[in-house]
Amino acid sequence: MKYYTQVNNQDFEIDIDHEDEITVNGETYTIDFQTLAEAGLTSLLINNRSLEGAVEERGDVWEVLMLGKLYAVKVQDERSYRLAQARGVTTESGGGDVKAPMPGMIIAVPVSVGDVVQKGDKVIILESMKMENELRAPRDGVVVQVRTEPGASVEKDQLLVVISEEKGEIELEVEE
Amino acid sequence: MKYYTQVNNQDFEIDIDHEDEITVNGETYTIDFQTLAEAGLTSLLINNRSLEGAVEERGDVWEVLMLGKLYAVKVQDERSYRLAQARGVTTESGGGDVKAPMPGMIIAVPVSVGDVVQKGDKVIILESMKMENELRAPRDGVVVQVRTEPGASVEKDQLLVVISEEKGEIELEVEE
Amino acid sequence: MKREDGLLTQKFDKLLIANRGEIAMRILRACHELGIQTVAVYSDADRNAPHVRYANEAYNIGPAPARESYLVMDKLIEVAKRSGAQAIHPGYGFLAERAEFAQKCVDNDIVFVGPPARAIAIMGDKQEARQTVKAAGVPIVPGTEPGLNDEEMVAAADNIGYPLLVKAVAGGGGKGMRPVHRAEDLPDAIAAARREALAAFGDDVVYLEKMITEARHIEIQLLADSHGNTIYLGERECSLQRRHQKLIEESPSFVVDEDLRRRMGEVAVAAAEAVHYANAGTIEFLVDKDKNFYFLEMNTRLQVEHPVTELVTGIDIVQEMLRVARGRKLRFTQEDVTLKGWAIECRINAEDPYNNYLPSTGTITTVRVPTGPGVRVDTGVFPGYEITPFYDSMISKLICYGETRGEVVLRMRRALQEYRIMGVKTNIPFHQIMVESHRFLTGQFDTSFVETRFSMDEDDGETHEMEAAILAALAAHKQGLHASQIVAPGERDTSNWKWLSRWERLRR
Amino acid sequence: MKREDGLLTQKFDKLLIANRGEIAMRILRACHELGIQTVAVYSDADRNAPHVRYANEAYNIGPAPARESYLVMDKLIEVAKRSGAQAIHPGYGFLAERAEFAQKCVDNDIVFVGPPARAIAIMGDKQEARQTVKAAGVPIVPGTEPGLNDEEMVAAADNIGYPLLVKAVAGGGGKGMRPVHRAEDLPDAIAAARREALAAFGDDVVYLEKMITEARHIEIQLLADSHGNTIYLGERECSLQRRHQKLIEESPSFVVDEDLRRRMGEVAVAAAEAVHYANAGTIEFLVDKDKNFYFLEMNTRLQVEHPVTELVTGIDIVQEMLRVARGRKLRFTQEDVTLKGWAIECRINAEDPYNNYLPSTGTITTVRVPTGPGVRVDTGVFPGYEITPFYDSMISKLICYGETRGEVVLRMRRALQEYRIMGVKTNIPFHQIMVESHRFLTGQFDTSFVETRFSMDEDDGETHEMEAAILAALAAHKQGLHASQIVAPGERDTSNWKWLSRWERLRR
């Protein structure tokens, strides 16, 4: 079975047809893959290299924690991949959403609809865990929606601001 | 609901009718009982005393590990208790069985059928984990069965020797 | 013995811990090692927390917000009386530096394991603290009086010069504090500091202080008994901070030699004696590049980073706090205190270093702490523990000890690699990159290093994208195989898949 | 550098660990802290073991029985060559004291992290060892030559006097050893010792030795480099044993003063130098009640109980082993070695102290290790780990450190209480009763204490039958409630209940 994976902007085509063998971008490796009793932990021997990773499906990505580092891996089987290609959906979709990373209270909203922002600009100040936290624009673009206001209490993952890459995309983004 | 419990030869009658209250041998306590995310762990606040116990059902007893000590608790609801009383089954049944506590090889069987043994006498020498382990008579009595021989490989919990309290009990024990 | 200034010392055999998390666990352990019975308190959010399970007794004190539970003095006093606890240890944070609470304990004949109320009050008022220690001959940083209005402060700022700091009188731990580099930013900074201080401490009085640049934050740990003996237990290097939150602490410091240690120690003892201090406390200093040191503030409590001092001195500070509070004399003179080896602490927080260090809430699913030689973990979390917005985001303290700084850094590197925390994001990658960085290894850092000269992109360690992709693909494949055995292949149903994933975990 | 006697020292950056369990983890950690790449080997039973997951590379070497995997020298040499490992650390047990293996490594140009093969061979032959050290002026226990037949031994026994010990020439760790108190028991004991030695070591040659009564087992840790420098790192008190298996070790010893330590240390160094020893090793002594000490044997390897020495000396013994094997000089002279504080180790075994200490097999379901100040845990198990009859029953080593023995005993008590291991029975209750016992607290014990004067019934601590009954009833009740929501109440169906129990766990 073929899988299309993407992590940190790197793509890997992975074929899994045998229990003890894997092909990655055309190169074949001997493997021994085990899921462990501790929730989410896995052990992989690949050409006798040993790797332990914690793997959890979270939303539409697989999170892999390995040697202290966290990787978000998008995994698609052939069918999903082809469908996505046909639809023209890029893996960047949703990249303009600013969501609340935790519950809290909005202290300030330094942007308004129509503002042009650059990646890294402050768009929301959220108080939580006794600290003021700055939420920043995930990309260059135009503020197309502001869904909150100072003083509002927000839940985790609540959508606060939407930034579109170009003005023409506004409709499309909202539909998604 | 009433439960009859027995642990280390002590009996406790326990009534559980409310979530935050328990009656033990007629005395009532305020409780807050929680099962934790780690398998088998529980937390009990009883009149504000805090106890953490690991609880697992194992065979016909509940094993409770608390403050480093392991307790084997027999728990019967009213119906099972009455039935058992009616049948006259005592909690001592099976106390004459010598089973293999782990897999291994039989080194010696120092007793034969018909031997009179005292509690603590060697009845089997089993090699396992690179050590010779002595299995001892669990009570005074007469050897009524020897189900193994030197050189035999045995599995965990395999019945090796049966010791009857009195000769007359032989039939009954075997039937059980 | 009861003193005028609110110091009560007497024997006790049952103690209430007015705190939660890792520090509650730390105090519980010290009590149990001394044979003292323990009483825990918990908010509705903490019923299953380790400190509740580990204590001899536990009492609910209200809803999750600290203001309705851990900060309600009368509830704590009432639980102490009800349970028969003759002493209260406040830990750090919450009520630890509230003179009123220390006094309330004493008024109820309960030993407060800390300094006298009067000492807390003086040192808690940053301005009074500065005046008091200045009079005792302790060098201080130039700044303004408190209680000026915004306009007066703006005027005073020019005399002090930039950069400067806006600081809340009631502040601590970086809250209610703002650095200002240009005059035009001052009004906003004053407003922000007032707002934060009001929210955190109910008091919006602020003042200005000169900012010492290229400064190191170095603090001296003190121990004092109620018989007039005060000693210092060497220094802690705490320069690695972000937004005034300490991230890595170590002892000894790279830049402190025997002579500087003795001079700072003696000044710190003088500062404490100026307020008739008792129990454990810390004098924080700024040390500039010419090794001049200035009094910053006194923390009149146990500190988060106390373990590094415990490891290099061999003295259990929390046990000493309890002994001193019982009225015993210190078991050490200054000459008995020797430093051996090196210790480093990394604070492991639930936050995302790749996303502006935003706190990460959620439920911790898996925890495996590093063990083995030279590794200590002080933690209050466990699988099933929920990181909530109610309390701070610290998960644990990972502390390593060894013969030399080099050995400890390498040990920390392997301990960070061993640590497994799933369910929330953590700052372990931050620590990993930091302990590999040239500047950390060579001790070339000051308090502004993390914010101005450190980046997560500096990572020159290996990354393992391909291996991560393989693990994810194999996990997805294995989940798919299970699923196909159960449900007919077809349109992917997410809820169903999730159930199957759990079901698979169950079957293992 | 390659010596005639089988000592090869040279730089290496990749090492194979020819072991498993906690000691494999210990060595892996030391390697990673020194930047050495690691190669693990594993039997079919150990695919998921931590040492496999933690190493950089891992190779299967055969079926679960050690004789078909961990003891097969050629497989290990082959994996070392295949993986490019230039060194092998044998740990303890398995091939650690097989001169043939040490020599095979050297013949293949692989560094054996241990002494020269010749030293292993001499010290491994108990009789030759006695003769060699006797010639070097080391006091030894009276006994017979080896290789006598049963009749000759029975005749010789009368000259030695009872009680005496039957010991296997190839023995170690209590295997192939039998105490004999009366002449009539001697023939059986010889037979049993021969049988056990044959099974364990493939060699049934035994000899007799006088049994020193009321003796303490005290050993001296040595470190030697390949440049002729040998130092001692103080003593370990290992008298608490059962059937010659050590259960609790500590450093320093209650009965060793500065003078005795120096004299034993110097004798130990002389014994090691007599065989041109290199790397880490231990001289075991029996110390009688008049503080006479007798050479018992030399362990030519790292010992299980090395951590207590690490904690009181501050020296990482495993890292030193690796440095010395790379040909480096010792970084310490004898004068640099100072003891500070006290350390105690409890071996946590999967065995039932209430049932004649029978080993307990099964799968470990839950593990929560104690943490916090002064606690170190060296372990190789985890949830899902199966305790099998193939390997020994040690789960972990729990080591506590503190200023004084009293502090450490109290710390050990709380650490034992914190430890949670579910799925198999453990000897934690044994340790709990021991650390509370008057004789342990006052240091009044010898090697026969556990077997002859200690009983699990001595427990005068509290027991909590009622609380255990309540927990069990509540758990049963909760399970029943869940069950009644799913299946119609009626005849109890065990398989169904078990499923529900798991289902409940899943839903939490």
PDB file of N, CA, C and O in Angstrom, chain D residues 204-241:
ATOM      1  N   ASP D 204      31.336 -28.669  37.353  1.00  0.00           N
ATOM      2  CA  ASP D 204      30.842 -29.063  38.675  1.00  0.00           C
ATOM      3  C   ASP D 204      31.951 -29.219  39.726  1.00  0.00           C
ATOM      4  O   ASP D 204      31.742 -29.861  40.751  1.00  0.00           O
ATOM      5  N   VAL D 205      33.109 -28.597  39.472  1.00  0.00           N
ATOM      6  CA  VAL D 205      34.190 -28.696  40.458  1.00  0.00           C
ATOM      7  C   VAL D 205      33.886 -27.790  41.657  1.00  0.00           C
ATOM      8  O   VAL D 205      33.578 -26.619  41.481  1.00  0.00           O
ATOM      9  N   VAL D 206      33.955 -28.376  42.874  1.00  0.00           N
ATOM     10  CA  VAL D 206      33.661 -27.598  44.082  1.00  0.00           C
ATOM     11  C   VAL D 206      34.796 -27.751  45.095  1.00  0.00           C
ATOM     12  O   VAL D 206      35.687 -28.587  44.927  1.00  0.00           O
ATOM     13  N   TYR D 207      34.787 -26.915  46.122  1.00  0.00           N
ATOM     14  CA  TYR D 207      35.779 -27.017  47.199  1.00  0.00           C
ATOM     15  C   TYR D 207      35.127 -26.564  48.503  1.00  0.00           C
ATOM     16  O   TYR D 207      33.989 -26.095  48.507  1.00  0.00           O
ATOM     17  N   LEU D 208      35.830 -26.721  49.604  1.00  0.00           N
ATOM     18  CA  LEU D 208      35.278 -26.363  50.909  1.00  0.00           C
ATOM     19  C   LEU D 208      36.008 -25.143  51.473  1.00  0.00           C
ATOM     20  O   LEU D 208      37.180 -24.921  51.203  1.00  0.00           O
ATOM     21  N   GLU D 209      35.280 -24.380  52.272  1.00  0.00           N
ATOM     22  CA  GLU D 209      35.865 -23.195  52.878  1.00  0.00           C
ATOM     23  C   GLU D 209      35.251 -23.031  54.262  1.00  0.00           C
ATOM     24  O   GLU D 209      34.058 -23.272  54.452  1.00  0.00           O
ATOM     25  N   LYS D 210      36.053 -22.608  55.224  1.00  0.00           N
ATOM     26  CA  LYS D 210      35.519 -22.367  56.567  1.00  0.00           C
ATOM     27  C   LYS D 210      34.494 -21.255  56.498  1.00  0.00           C
ATOM     28  O   LYS D 210      34.645 -20.267  55.792  1.00  0.00           O
ATOM     29  N   MET D 211      33.413 -21.447  57.274  1.00  0.00           N
ATOM     30  CA  MET D 211      32.381 -20.416  57.301  1.00  0.00           C
ATOM     31  C   MET D 211      32.673 -19.492  58.482  1.00  0.00           C
ATOM     32  O   MET D 211      32.780 -19.946  59.609  1.00  0.00           O
ATOM     33  N   ILE D 212      32.834 -18.220  58.170  1.00  0.00           N
ATOM     34  CA  ILE D 212      33.066 -17.248  59.236  1.00  0.00           C
ATOM     35  C   ILE D 212      31.698 -16.846  59.787  1.00  0.00           C
ATOM     36  O   ILE D 212      30.874 -16.300  59.054  1.00  0.00           O
ATOM     37  N   THR D 213      31.442 -17.106  61.043  1.00  0.00           N
ATOM     38  CA  THR D 213      30.109 -16.797  61.575  1.00  0.00           C
ATOM     39  C   THR D 213      30.081 -15.361  62.103  1.00  0.00           C
ATOM     40  O   THR D 213      31.104 -14.766  62.395  1.00  0.00           O
ATOM     41  N   GLU D 214      28.855 -14.853  62.229  1.00  0.00           N
ATOM     42  CA  GLU D 214      28.643 -13.453  62.603  1.00  0.00           C
ATOM     43  C   GLU D 214      29.498 -12.540  61.739  1.00  0.00           C
ATOM     44  O   GLU D 214      30.029 -11.533  62.208  1.00  0.00           O
ATOM     45  N   ALA D 215      29.655 -12.947  60.490  1.00  0.00           N
ATOM     46  CA  ALA D 215      30.520 -12.185  59.587  1.00  0.00           C
ATOM     47  C   ALA D 215      29.715 -11.155  58.822  1.00  0.00           C
ATOM     48  O   ALA D 215      28.524 -11.345  58.565  1.00  0.00           O
ATOM     49  N   ARG D 216      30.395 -10.105  58.471  1.00  0.00           N
ATOM     50  CA  ARG D 216      29.819  -9.144  57.548  1.00  0.00           C
ATOM     51  C   ARG D 216      30.489  -9.304  56.198  1.00  0.00           C
ATOM     52  O   ARG D 216      31.674  -9.611  56.118  1.00  0.00           O
ATOM     53  N   HIS D 217      29.667  -9.072  55.165  1.00  0.00           N
ATOM     54  CA  HIS D 217      30.188  -9.089  53.813  1.00  0.00           C
ATOM     55  C   HIS D 217      30.444  -7.637  53.432  1.00  0.00           C
ATOM     56  O   HIS D 217      29.513  -6.859  53.263  1.00  0.00           O
ATOM     57  N   ILE D 218      31.719  -7.286  53.349  1.00  0.00           N
ATOM     58  CA  ILE D 218      32.075  -5.902  53.007  1.00  0.00           C
ATOM     59  C   ILE D 218      33.047  -5.937  51.836  1.00  0.00           C
ATOM     60  O   ILE D 218      33.998  -6.725  51.833  1.00  0.00           O
ATOM     61  N   GLU D 219      32.785  -5.133  50.834  1.00  0.00           N
ATOM     62  CA  GLU D 219      33.608  -5.188  49.638  1.00  0.00           C
ATOM     63  C   GLU D 219      34.193  -3.817  49.316  1.00  0.00           C
ATOM     64  O   GLU D 219      33.647  -2.787  49.681  1.00  0.00           O
ATOM     65  N   ILE D 220      35.328  -3.857  48.637  1.00  0.00           N
ATOM     66  CA  ILE D 220      36.042  -2.633  48.266  1.00  0.00           C
ATOM     67  C   ILE D 220      35.963  -2.450  46.757  1.00  0.00           C
ATOM     68  O   ILE D 220      36.317  -3.351  45.990  1.00  0.00           O
ATOM     69  N   GLN D 221      35.464  -1.286  46.337  1.00  0.00           N
ATOM     70  CA  GLN D 221      35.402  -0.976  44.907  1.00  0.00           C
ATOM     71  C   GLN D 221      36.756  -0.458  44.452  1.00  0.00           C
ATOM     72  O   GLN D 221      37.317   0.441  45.079  1.00  0.00           O
ATOM     73  N   LEU D 222      37.240  -1.030  43.353  1.00  0.00           N
ATOM     74  CA  LEU D 222      38.523  -0.596  42.796  1.00  0.00           C
ATOM     75  C   LEU D 222      38.345  -0.009  41.401  1.00  0.00           C
ATOM     76  O   LEU D 222      37.430  -0.394  40.662  1.00  0.00           O
ATOM     77  N   LEU D 223      39.232   0.886  41.050  1.00  0.00           N
ATOM     78  CA  LEU D 223      39.356   1.377  39.676  1.00  0.00           C
ATOM     79  C   LEU D 223      40.842   1.337  39.320  1.00  0.00           C
ATOM     80  O   LEU D 223      41.672   1.797  40.111  1.00  0.00           O
ATOM     81  N   ALA D 224      41.147   0.793  38.155  1.00  0.00           N
ATOM     82  CA  ALA D 224      42.549   0.737  37.735  1.00  0.00           C
ATOM     83  C   ALA D 224      42.636   1.112  36.267  1.00  0.00           C
ATOM     84  O   ALA D 224      41.765   0.746  35.470  1.00  0.00           O
ATOM     85  N   ASP D 225      43.668   1.868  35.897  1.00  0.00           N
ATOM     86  CA  ASP D 225      43.852   2.183  34.488  1.00  0.00           C
ATOM     87  C   ASP D 225      44.918   1.255  33.902  1.00  0.00           C
ATOM     88  O   ASP D 225      45.456   0.385  34.599  1.00  0.00           O
ATOM     89  N   SER D 226      45.225   1.427  32.640  1.00  0.00           N
ATOM     90  CA  SER D 226      46.201   0.549  31.990  1.00  0.00           C
ATOM     91  C   SER D 226      47.623   1.089  32.139  1.00  0.00           C
ATOM     92  O   SER D 226      48.543   0.589  31.521  1.00  0.00           O
ATOM     93  N   HIS D 227      47.766   2.129  32.975  1.00  0.00           N
ATOM     94  CA  HIS D 227      49.086   2.726  33.176  1.00  0.00           C
ATOM     95  C   HIS D 227      49.638   2.416  34.561  1.00  0.00           C
ATOM     96  O   HIS D 227      50.529   3.101  35.050  1.00  0.00           O
ATOM     97  N   GLY D 228      49.030   1.415  35.226  1.00  0.00           N
ATOM     98  CA  GLY D 228      49.570   0.997  36.514  1.00  0.00           C
ATOM     99  C   GLY D 228      49.021   1.728  37.727  1.00  0.00           C
ATOM    100  O   GLY D 228      49.541   1.564  38.828  1.00  0.00           O
ATOM    101  N   ASN D 229      47.966   2.526  37.544  1.00  0.00           N
ATOM    102  CA  ASN D 229      47.377   3.224  38.690  1.00  0.00           C
ATOM    103  C   ASN D 229      46.136   2.486  39.171  1.00  0.00           C
ATOM    104  O   ASN D 229      45.230   2.204  38.380  1.00  0.00           O
ATOM    105  N   THR D 230      46.083   2.156  40.463  1.00  0.00           N
ATOM    106  CA  THR D 230      44.917   1.491  41.034  1.00  0.00           C
ATOM    107  C   THR D 230      44.496   2.255  42.288  1.00  0.00           C
ATOM    108  O   THR D 230      45.336   2.564  43.136  1.00  0.00           O
ATOM    109  N   ILE D 231      43.179   2.591  42.373  1.00  0.00           N
ATOM    110  CA  ILE D 231      42.680   3.277  43.570  1.00  0.00           C
ATOM    111  C   ILE D 231      41.456   2.550  44.103  1.00  0.00           C
ATOM    112  O   ILE D 231      40.813   1.783  43.393  1.00  0.00           O
ATOM    113  N   TYR D 232      41.144   2.785  45.398  1.00  0.00           N
ATOM    114  CA  TYR D 232      39.920   2.212  45.969  1.00  0.00           C
ATOM    115  C   TYR D 232      38.930   3.336  46.268  1.00  0.00           C
ATOM    116  O   TYR D 232      39.325   4.435  46.642  1.00  0.00           O
ATOM    117  N   LEU D 233      37.639   3.017  46.044  1.00  0.00           N
ATOM    118  CA  LEU D 233      36.578   4.017  46.219  1.00  0.00           C
ATOM    119  C   LEU D 233      35.739   3.694  47.452  1.00  0.00           C
ATOM    120  O   LEU D 233      34.509   3.704  47.410  1.00  0.00           O
ATOM    121  N   GLY D 234      36.412   3.378  48.556  1.00  0.00           N
ATOM    122  CA  GLY D 234      35.667   3.080  49.774  1.00  0.00           C
ATOM    123  C   GLY D 234      35.001   1.721  49.708  1.00  0.00           C
ATOM    124  O   GLY D 234      35.203   0.947  48.769  1.00  0.00           O
ATOM    125  N   GLU D 235      34.186   1.440  50.727  1.00  0.00           N
ATOM    126  CA  GLU D 235      33.602   0.105  50.870  1.00  0.00           C
ATOM    127  C   GLU D 235      32.098   0.113  50.628  1.00  0.00           C
ATOM    128  O   GLU D 235      31.460   1.150  50.641  1.00  0.00           O
ATOM    129  N   ARG D 236      31.588  -1.097  50.437  1.00  0.00           N
ATOM    130  CA  ARG D 236      30.140  -1.303  50.434  1.00  0.00           C
ATOM    131  C   ARG D 236      29.804  -2.385  51.452  1.00  0.00           C
ATOM    132  O   ARG D 236      30.455  -3.426  51.505  1.00  0.00           O
ATOM    133  N   GLU D 237      28.772  -2.131  52.224  1.00  0.00           N
ATOM    134  CA  GLU D 237      28.265  -3.099  53.212  1.00  0.00           C
ATOM    135  C   GLU D 237      27.178  -3.908  52.524  1.00  0.00           C
ATOM    136  O   GLU D 237      26.171  -3.343  52.088  1.00  0.00           O
ATOM    137  N   CYS D 238      27.414  -5.215  52.363  1.00  0.00           N
ATOM    138  CA  CYS D 238      26.464  -6.053  51.612  1.00  0.00           C
ATOM    139  C   CYS D 238      26.007  -7.235  52.449  1.00  0.00           C
ATOM    140  O   CYS D 238      25.740  -8.316  51.913  1.00  0.00           O
ATOM    141  N   SER D 239      25.930  -7.075  53.750  1.00  0.00           N
ATOM    142  CA  SER D 239      25.637  -8.227  54.611  1.00  0.00           C
ATOM    143  C   SER D 239      24.197  -8.710  54.512  1.00  0.00           C
ATOM    144  O   SER D 239      23.912  -9.851  54.860  1.00  0.00           O
ATOM    145  N   LEU D 240      23.298  -7.836  54.066  1.00  0.00           N
ATOM    146  CA  LEU D 240      21.897  -8.267  54.035  1.00  0.00           C
ATOM    147  C   LEU D 240      21.642  -9.085  52.774  1.00  0.00           C
ATOM    148  O   LEU D 240      21.431  -8.559  51.684  1.00  0.00           O
ATOM    149  N   GLN D 241      21.694 -10.401  52.978  1.00  0.00           N
ATOM    150  CA  GLN D 241      21.589 -11.351  51.879  1.00  0.00           C
ATOM    151  C   GLN D 241      20.604 -12.444  52.258  1.00  0.00           C
ATOM    152  O   GLN D 241      20.340 -12.677  53.423  1.00  0.00           O
TER     153      GLN D 241
END
